[in-house]
mmCIF file of C-alpha atoms in Angstrom:
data_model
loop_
_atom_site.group_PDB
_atom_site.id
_atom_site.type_symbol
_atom_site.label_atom_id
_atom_site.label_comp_id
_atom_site.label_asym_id
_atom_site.label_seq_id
_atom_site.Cartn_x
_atom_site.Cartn_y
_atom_site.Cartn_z
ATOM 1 C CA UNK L 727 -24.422 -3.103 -24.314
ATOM 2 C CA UNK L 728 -26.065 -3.058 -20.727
ATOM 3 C CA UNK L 729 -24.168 -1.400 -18.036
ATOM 4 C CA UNK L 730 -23.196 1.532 -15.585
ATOM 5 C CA UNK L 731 -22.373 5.233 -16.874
ATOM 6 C CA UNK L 732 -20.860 7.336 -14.869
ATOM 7 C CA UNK L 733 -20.072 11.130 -15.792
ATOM 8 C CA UNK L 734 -17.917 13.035 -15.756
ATOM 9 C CA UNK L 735 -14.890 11.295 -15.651
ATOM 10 C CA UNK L 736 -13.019 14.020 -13.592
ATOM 11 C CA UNK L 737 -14.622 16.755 -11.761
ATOM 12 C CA UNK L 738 -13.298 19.717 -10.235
ATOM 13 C CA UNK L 739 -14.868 21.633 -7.264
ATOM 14 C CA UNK L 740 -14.374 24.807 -5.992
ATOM 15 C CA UNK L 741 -14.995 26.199 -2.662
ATOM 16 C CA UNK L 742 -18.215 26.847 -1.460
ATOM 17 C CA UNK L 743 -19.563 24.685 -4.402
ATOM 18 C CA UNK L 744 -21.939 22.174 -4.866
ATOM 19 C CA UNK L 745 -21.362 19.264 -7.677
ATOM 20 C CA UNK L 746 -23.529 16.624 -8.682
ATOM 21 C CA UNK L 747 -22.361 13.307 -10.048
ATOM 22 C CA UNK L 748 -24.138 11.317 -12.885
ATOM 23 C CA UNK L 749 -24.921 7.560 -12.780
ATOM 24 C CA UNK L 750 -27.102 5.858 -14.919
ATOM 25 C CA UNK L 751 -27.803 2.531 -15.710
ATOM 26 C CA UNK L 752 -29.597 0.318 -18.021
ATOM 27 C CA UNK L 753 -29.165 -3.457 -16.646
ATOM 28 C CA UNK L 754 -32.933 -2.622 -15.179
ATOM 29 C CA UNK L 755 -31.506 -2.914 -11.829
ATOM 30 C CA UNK L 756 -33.671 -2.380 -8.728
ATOM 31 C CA UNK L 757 -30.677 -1.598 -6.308
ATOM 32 C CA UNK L 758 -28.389 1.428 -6.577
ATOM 33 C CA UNK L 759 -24.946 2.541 -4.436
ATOM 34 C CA UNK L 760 -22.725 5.217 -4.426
ATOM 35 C CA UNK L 761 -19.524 4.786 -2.937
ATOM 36 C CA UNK L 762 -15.943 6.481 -2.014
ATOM 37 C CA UNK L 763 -12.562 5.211 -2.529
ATOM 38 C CA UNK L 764 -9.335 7.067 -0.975
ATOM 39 C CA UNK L 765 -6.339 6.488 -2.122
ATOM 40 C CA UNK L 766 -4.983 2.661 -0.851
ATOM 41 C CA UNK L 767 -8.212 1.777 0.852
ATOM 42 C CA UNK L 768 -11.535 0.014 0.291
ATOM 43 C CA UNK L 769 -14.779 1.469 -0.780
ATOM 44 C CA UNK L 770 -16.961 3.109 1.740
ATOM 45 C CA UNK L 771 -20.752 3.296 1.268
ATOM 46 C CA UNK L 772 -22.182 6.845 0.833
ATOM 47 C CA UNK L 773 -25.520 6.084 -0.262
ATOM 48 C CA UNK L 774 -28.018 3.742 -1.430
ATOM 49 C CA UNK L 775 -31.454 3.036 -3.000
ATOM 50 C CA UNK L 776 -33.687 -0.233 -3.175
ATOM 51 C CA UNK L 777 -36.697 1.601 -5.035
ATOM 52 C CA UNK L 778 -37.638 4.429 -6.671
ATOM 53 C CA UNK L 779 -38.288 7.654 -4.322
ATOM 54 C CA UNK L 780 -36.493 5.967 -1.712
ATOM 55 C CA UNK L 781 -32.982 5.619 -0.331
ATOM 56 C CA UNK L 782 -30.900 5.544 2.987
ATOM 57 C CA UNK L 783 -27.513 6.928 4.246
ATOM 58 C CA UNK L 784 -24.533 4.594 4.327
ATOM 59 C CA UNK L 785 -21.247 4.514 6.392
ATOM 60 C CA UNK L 786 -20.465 8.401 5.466
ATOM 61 C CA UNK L 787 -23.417 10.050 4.117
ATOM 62 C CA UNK L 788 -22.576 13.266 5.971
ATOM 63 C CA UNK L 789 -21.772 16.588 3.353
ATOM 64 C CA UNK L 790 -23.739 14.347 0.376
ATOM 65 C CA UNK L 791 -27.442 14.115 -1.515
ATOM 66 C CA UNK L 792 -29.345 12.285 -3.449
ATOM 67 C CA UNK L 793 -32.200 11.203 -5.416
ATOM 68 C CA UNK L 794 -33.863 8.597 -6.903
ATOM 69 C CA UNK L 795 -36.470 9.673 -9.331
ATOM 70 C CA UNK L 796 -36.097 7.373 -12.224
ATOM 71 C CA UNK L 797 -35.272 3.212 -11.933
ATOM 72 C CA UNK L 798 -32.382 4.098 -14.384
ATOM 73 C CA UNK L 799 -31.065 6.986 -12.228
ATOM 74 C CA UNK L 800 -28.783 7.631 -8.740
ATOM 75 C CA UNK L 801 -26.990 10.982 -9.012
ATOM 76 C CA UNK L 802 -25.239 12.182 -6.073
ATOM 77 C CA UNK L 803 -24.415 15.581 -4.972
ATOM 78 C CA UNK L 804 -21.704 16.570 -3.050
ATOM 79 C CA UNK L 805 -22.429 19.725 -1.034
ATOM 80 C CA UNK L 806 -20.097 22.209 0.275
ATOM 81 C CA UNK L 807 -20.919 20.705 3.646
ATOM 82 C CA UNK L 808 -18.651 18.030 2.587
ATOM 83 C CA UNK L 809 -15.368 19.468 3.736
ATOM 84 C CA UNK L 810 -12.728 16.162 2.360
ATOM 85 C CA UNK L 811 -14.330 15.636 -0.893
ATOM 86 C CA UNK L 812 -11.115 14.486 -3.162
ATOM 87 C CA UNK L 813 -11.738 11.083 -3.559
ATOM 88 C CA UNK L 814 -12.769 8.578 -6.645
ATOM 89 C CA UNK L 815 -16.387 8.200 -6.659
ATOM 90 C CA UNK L 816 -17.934 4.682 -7.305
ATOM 91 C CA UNK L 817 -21.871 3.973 -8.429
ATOM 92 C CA UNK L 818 -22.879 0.584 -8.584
ATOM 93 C CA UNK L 819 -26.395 -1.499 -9.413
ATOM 94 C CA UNK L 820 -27.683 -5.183 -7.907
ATOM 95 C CA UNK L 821 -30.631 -6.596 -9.311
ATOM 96 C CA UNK L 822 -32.159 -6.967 -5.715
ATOM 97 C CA UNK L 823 -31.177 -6.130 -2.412
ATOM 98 C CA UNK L 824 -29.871 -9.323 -2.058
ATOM 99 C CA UNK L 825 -26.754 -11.344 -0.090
ATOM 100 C CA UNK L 826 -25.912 -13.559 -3.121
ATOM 101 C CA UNK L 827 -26.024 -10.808 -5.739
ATOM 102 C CA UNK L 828 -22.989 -9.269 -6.843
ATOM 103 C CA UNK L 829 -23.183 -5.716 -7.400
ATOM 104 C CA UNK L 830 -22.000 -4.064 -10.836
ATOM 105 C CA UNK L 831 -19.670 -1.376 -11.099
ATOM 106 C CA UNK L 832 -19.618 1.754 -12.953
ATOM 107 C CA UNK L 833 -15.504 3.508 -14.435
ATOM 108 C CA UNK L 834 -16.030 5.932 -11.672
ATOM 109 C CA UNK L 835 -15.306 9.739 -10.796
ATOM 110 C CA UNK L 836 -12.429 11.174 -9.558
ATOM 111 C CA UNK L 837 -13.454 14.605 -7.680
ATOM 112 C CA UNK L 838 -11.100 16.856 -6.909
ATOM 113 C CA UNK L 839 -10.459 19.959 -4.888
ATOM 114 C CA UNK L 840 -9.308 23.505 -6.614
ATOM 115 C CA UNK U 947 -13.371 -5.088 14.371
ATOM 116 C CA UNK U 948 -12.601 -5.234 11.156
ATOM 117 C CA UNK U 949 -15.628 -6.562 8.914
ATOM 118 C CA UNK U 950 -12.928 -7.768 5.908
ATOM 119 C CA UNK U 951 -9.191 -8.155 6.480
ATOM 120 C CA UNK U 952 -6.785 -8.571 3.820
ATOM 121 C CA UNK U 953 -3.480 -9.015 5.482
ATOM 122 C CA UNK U 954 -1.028 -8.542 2.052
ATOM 123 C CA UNK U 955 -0.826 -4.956 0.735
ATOM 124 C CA UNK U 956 1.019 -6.205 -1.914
ATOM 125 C CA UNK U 957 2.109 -9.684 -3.797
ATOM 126 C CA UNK U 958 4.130 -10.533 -6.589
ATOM 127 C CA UNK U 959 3.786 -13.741 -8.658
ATOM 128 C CA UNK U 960 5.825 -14.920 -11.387
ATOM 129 C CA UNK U 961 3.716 -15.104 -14.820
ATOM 130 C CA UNK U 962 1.946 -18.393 -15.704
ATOM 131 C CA UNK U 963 2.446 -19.450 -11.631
ATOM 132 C CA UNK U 964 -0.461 -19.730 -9.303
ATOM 133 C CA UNK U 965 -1.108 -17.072 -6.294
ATOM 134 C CA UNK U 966 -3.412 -16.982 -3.424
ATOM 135 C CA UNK U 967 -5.017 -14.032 -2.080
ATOM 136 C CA UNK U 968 -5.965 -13.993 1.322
ATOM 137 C CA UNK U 969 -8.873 -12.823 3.658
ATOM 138 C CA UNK U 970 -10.506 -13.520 6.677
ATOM 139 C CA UNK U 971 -14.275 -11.576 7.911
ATOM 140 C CA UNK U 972 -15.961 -11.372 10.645
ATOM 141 C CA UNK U 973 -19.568 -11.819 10.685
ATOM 142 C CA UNK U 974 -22.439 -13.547 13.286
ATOM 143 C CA UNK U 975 -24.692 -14.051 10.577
ATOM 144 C CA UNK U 976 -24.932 -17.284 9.378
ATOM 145 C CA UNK U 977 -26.621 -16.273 5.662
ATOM 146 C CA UNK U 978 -23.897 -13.947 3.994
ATOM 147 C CA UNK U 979 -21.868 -13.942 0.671
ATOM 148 C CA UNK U 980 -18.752 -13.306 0.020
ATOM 149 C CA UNK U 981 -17.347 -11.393 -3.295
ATOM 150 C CA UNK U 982 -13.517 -10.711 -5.184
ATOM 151 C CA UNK U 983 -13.220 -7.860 -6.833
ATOM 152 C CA UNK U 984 -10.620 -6.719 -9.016
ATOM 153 C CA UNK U 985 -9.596 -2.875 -9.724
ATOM 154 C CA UNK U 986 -7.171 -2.523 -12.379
ATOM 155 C CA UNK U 987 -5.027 1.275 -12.388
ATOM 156 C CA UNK U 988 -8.120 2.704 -14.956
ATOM 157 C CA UNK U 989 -10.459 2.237 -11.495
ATOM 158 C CA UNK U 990 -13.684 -0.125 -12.413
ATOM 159 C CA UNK U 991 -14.280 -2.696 -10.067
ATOM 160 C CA UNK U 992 -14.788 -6.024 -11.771
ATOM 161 C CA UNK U 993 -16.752 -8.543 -10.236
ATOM 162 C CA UNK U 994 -14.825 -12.042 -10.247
ATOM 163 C CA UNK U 995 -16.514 -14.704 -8.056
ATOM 164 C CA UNK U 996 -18.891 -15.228 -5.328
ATOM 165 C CA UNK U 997 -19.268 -17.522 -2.985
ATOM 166 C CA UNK U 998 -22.459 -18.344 -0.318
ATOM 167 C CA UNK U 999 -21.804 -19.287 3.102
ATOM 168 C CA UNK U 1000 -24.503 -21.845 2.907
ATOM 169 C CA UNK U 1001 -22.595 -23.482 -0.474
ATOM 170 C CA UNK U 1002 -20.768 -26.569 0.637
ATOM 171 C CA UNK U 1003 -18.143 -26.342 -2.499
ATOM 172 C CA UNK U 1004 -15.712 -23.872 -3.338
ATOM 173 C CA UNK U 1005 -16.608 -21.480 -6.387
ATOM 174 C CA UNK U 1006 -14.655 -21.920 -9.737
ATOM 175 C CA UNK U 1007 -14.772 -19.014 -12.102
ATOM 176 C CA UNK U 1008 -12.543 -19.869 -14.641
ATOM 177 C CA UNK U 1009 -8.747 -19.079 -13.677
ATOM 178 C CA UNK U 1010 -10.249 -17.789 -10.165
ATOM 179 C CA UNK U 1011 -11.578 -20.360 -7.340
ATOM 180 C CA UNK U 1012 -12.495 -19.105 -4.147
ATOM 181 C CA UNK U 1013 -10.864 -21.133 -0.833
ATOM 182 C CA UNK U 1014 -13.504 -21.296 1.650
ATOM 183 C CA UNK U 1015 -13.035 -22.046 5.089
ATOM 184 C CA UNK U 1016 -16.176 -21.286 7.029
ATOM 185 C CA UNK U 1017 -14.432 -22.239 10.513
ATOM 186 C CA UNK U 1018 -11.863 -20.543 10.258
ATOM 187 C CA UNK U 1019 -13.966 -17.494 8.717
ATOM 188 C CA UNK U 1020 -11.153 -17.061 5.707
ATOM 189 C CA UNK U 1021 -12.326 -17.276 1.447
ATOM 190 C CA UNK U 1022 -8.861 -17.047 -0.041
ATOM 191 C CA UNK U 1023 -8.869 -16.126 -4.173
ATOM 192 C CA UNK U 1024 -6.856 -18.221 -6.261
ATOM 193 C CA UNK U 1025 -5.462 -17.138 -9.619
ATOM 194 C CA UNK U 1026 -3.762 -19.821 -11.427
ATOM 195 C CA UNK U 1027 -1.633 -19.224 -14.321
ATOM 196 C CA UNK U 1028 -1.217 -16.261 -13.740
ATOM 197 C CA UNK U 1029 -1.273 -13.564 -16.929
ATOM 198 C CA UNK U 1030 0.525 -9.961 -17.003
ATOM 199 C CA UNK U 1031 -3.154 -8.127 -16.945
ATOM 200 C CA UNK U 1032 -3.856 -9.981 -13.843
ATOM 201 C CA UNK U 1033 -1.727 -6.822 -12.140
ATOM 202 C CA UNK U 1034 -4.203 -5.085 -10.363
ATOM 203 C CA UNK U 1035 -5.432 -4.421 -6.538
ATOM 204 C CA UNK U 1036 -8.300 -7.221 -5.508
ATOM 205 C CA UNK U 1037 -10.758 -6.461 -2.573
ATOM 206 C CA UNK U 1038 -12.761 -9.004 -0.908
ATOM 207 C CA UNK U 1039 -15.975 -8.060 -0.105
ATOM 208 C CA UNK U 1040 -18.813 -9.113 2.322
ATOM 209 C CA UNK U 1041 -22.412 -9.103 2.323
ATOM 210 C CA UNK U 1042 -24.848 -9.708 5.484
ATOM 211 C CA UNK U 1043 -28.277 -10.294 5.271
ATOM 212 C CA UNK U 1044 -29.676 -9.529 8.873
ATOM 213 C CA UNK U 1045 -29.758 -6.011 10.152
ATOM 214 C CA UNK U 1046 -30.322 -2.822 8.204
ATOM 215 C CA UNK U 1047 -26.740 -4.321 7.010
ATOM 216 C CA UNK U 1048 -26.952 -4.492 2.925
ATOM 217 C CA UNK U 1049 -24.076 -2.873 1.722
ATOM 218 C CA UNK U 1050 -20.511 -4.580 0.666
ATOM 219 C CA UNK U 1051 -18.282 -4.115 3.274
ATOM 220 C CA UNK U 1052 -14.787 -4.337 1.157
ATOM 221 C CA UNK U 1053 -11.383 -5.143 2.483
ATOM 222 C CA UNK U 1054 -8.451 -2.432 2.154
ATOM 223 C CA UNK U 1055 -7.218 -4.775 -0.977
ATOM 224 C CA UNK U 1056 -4.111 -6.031 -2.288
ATOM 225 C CA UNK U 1057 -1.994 -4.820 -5.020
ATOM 226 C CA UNK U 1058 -1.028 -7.666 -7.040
ATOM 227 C CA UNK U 1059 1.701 -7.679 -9.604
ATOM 228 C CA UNK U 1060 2.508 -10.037 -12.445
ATOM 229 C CA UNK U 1061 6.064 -9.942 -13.305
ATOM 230 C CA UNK U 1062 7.295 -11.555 -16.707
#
């Protein structure tokens, strides 16, 4: 089946430590997103890619990476600059960059602080 | 401003009854679209109906139909018969087209819960 996989499920940082998060997808989407939810609130854009090799900061892109070397791939990193980082993580995929198309969600990450 | 506002943090609706979800954006485009998501406690978002703000009727998906009022800037969701997985949080989302703007913008949601 075609869709969005996101690993790991959880993920636990330490202090001083960079983590990267998986997403891959295989609905041969053009568009990629990486967003953050906090607890009782919306989903904030981190992130996002319209092509390959190239992708611009959203709303809070401050203390995160990423790349976009493959169609099928959007990890993110989260860098130790990223002092709040407990949040559930949320990749998604459009077909094109595009008002009227709906974006497709992966299960998400839920990062947390040790 | 607010982009999205979804004034209920929480609803309940009795199962098998209908229940409207409200929200009201804020936008000076005049080509955007306008999404309903639902999040159930496991955390995917699934995408449940759409809606154009140059289509002149209201989307139908099934149970869900979207209540759009382009003057007053409001696309209410409405679940009918309502069903016990239907508990979940729902987040309106918006989508401009001018600017550098191309992300959702999404709502702070409502928690809705079926009771039996």
């Amino acid at each position: 089946d075609g869709g969005i996989t996101q690993s790991p499920k959880y993920l636990f940082r330490k202090e001083g430590q960079n983590v990267t998060l998986s997403c891959e997808q295989n609905l041969n989407h053009d568009a990629m997103y990486w967003y953050r939810q906090d607890p009782g609130q919306g989903l904030r854009l981190i992130y996002y890619s319209q092509i390959v090799n190239d992708f611009q900061k959203g709303d809070i892109a401050e203390g995160y990476s990423v790349s976009r070397e493959k169609k099928e791939s959007f990890p993110l990193t989260v860098t130790s600059a990223q002092k709040n980082p407990t949040a559930f993580y949320l990749c998604a995929s459009s077909i094109v960059d595009r008002s009227n198309q709906p974006q497709h969600f992966g299960d998400g990450t839920r990062l947390s602080i040790l | 401003a607010q982009k999205i506002t979804q004034t209920q943090p929480g609803m309940f609706v009795q199962e098998k009854e209908a229940v409207t979800l409200d929200c009201t954006y804020d936008t000076s485009d005049q080509s955007y679209g306008l999404f309903w998501y639902k999040q159930p406690s496991s955390g995917e978002m699934i995408f449940l109906i759409y809606q154009g703000s140059y289509d002149e009727q209201n989307a139908t998906e099934g149970r869900y139909s979207l209540n759009f009022q382009k003057a007053r800037k409001s696309a209410n969701l409405v679940i009918s018969a309502s069903q016990l997985g239907d508990s979940a949080m729902y987040f309106c989302a918006m989508r401009e087209v001018s600017g550098s703007a191309r992300q959702l913008t999404f709502g702070s949601g409502t928690q809705l819960t079926v009771l039996p």
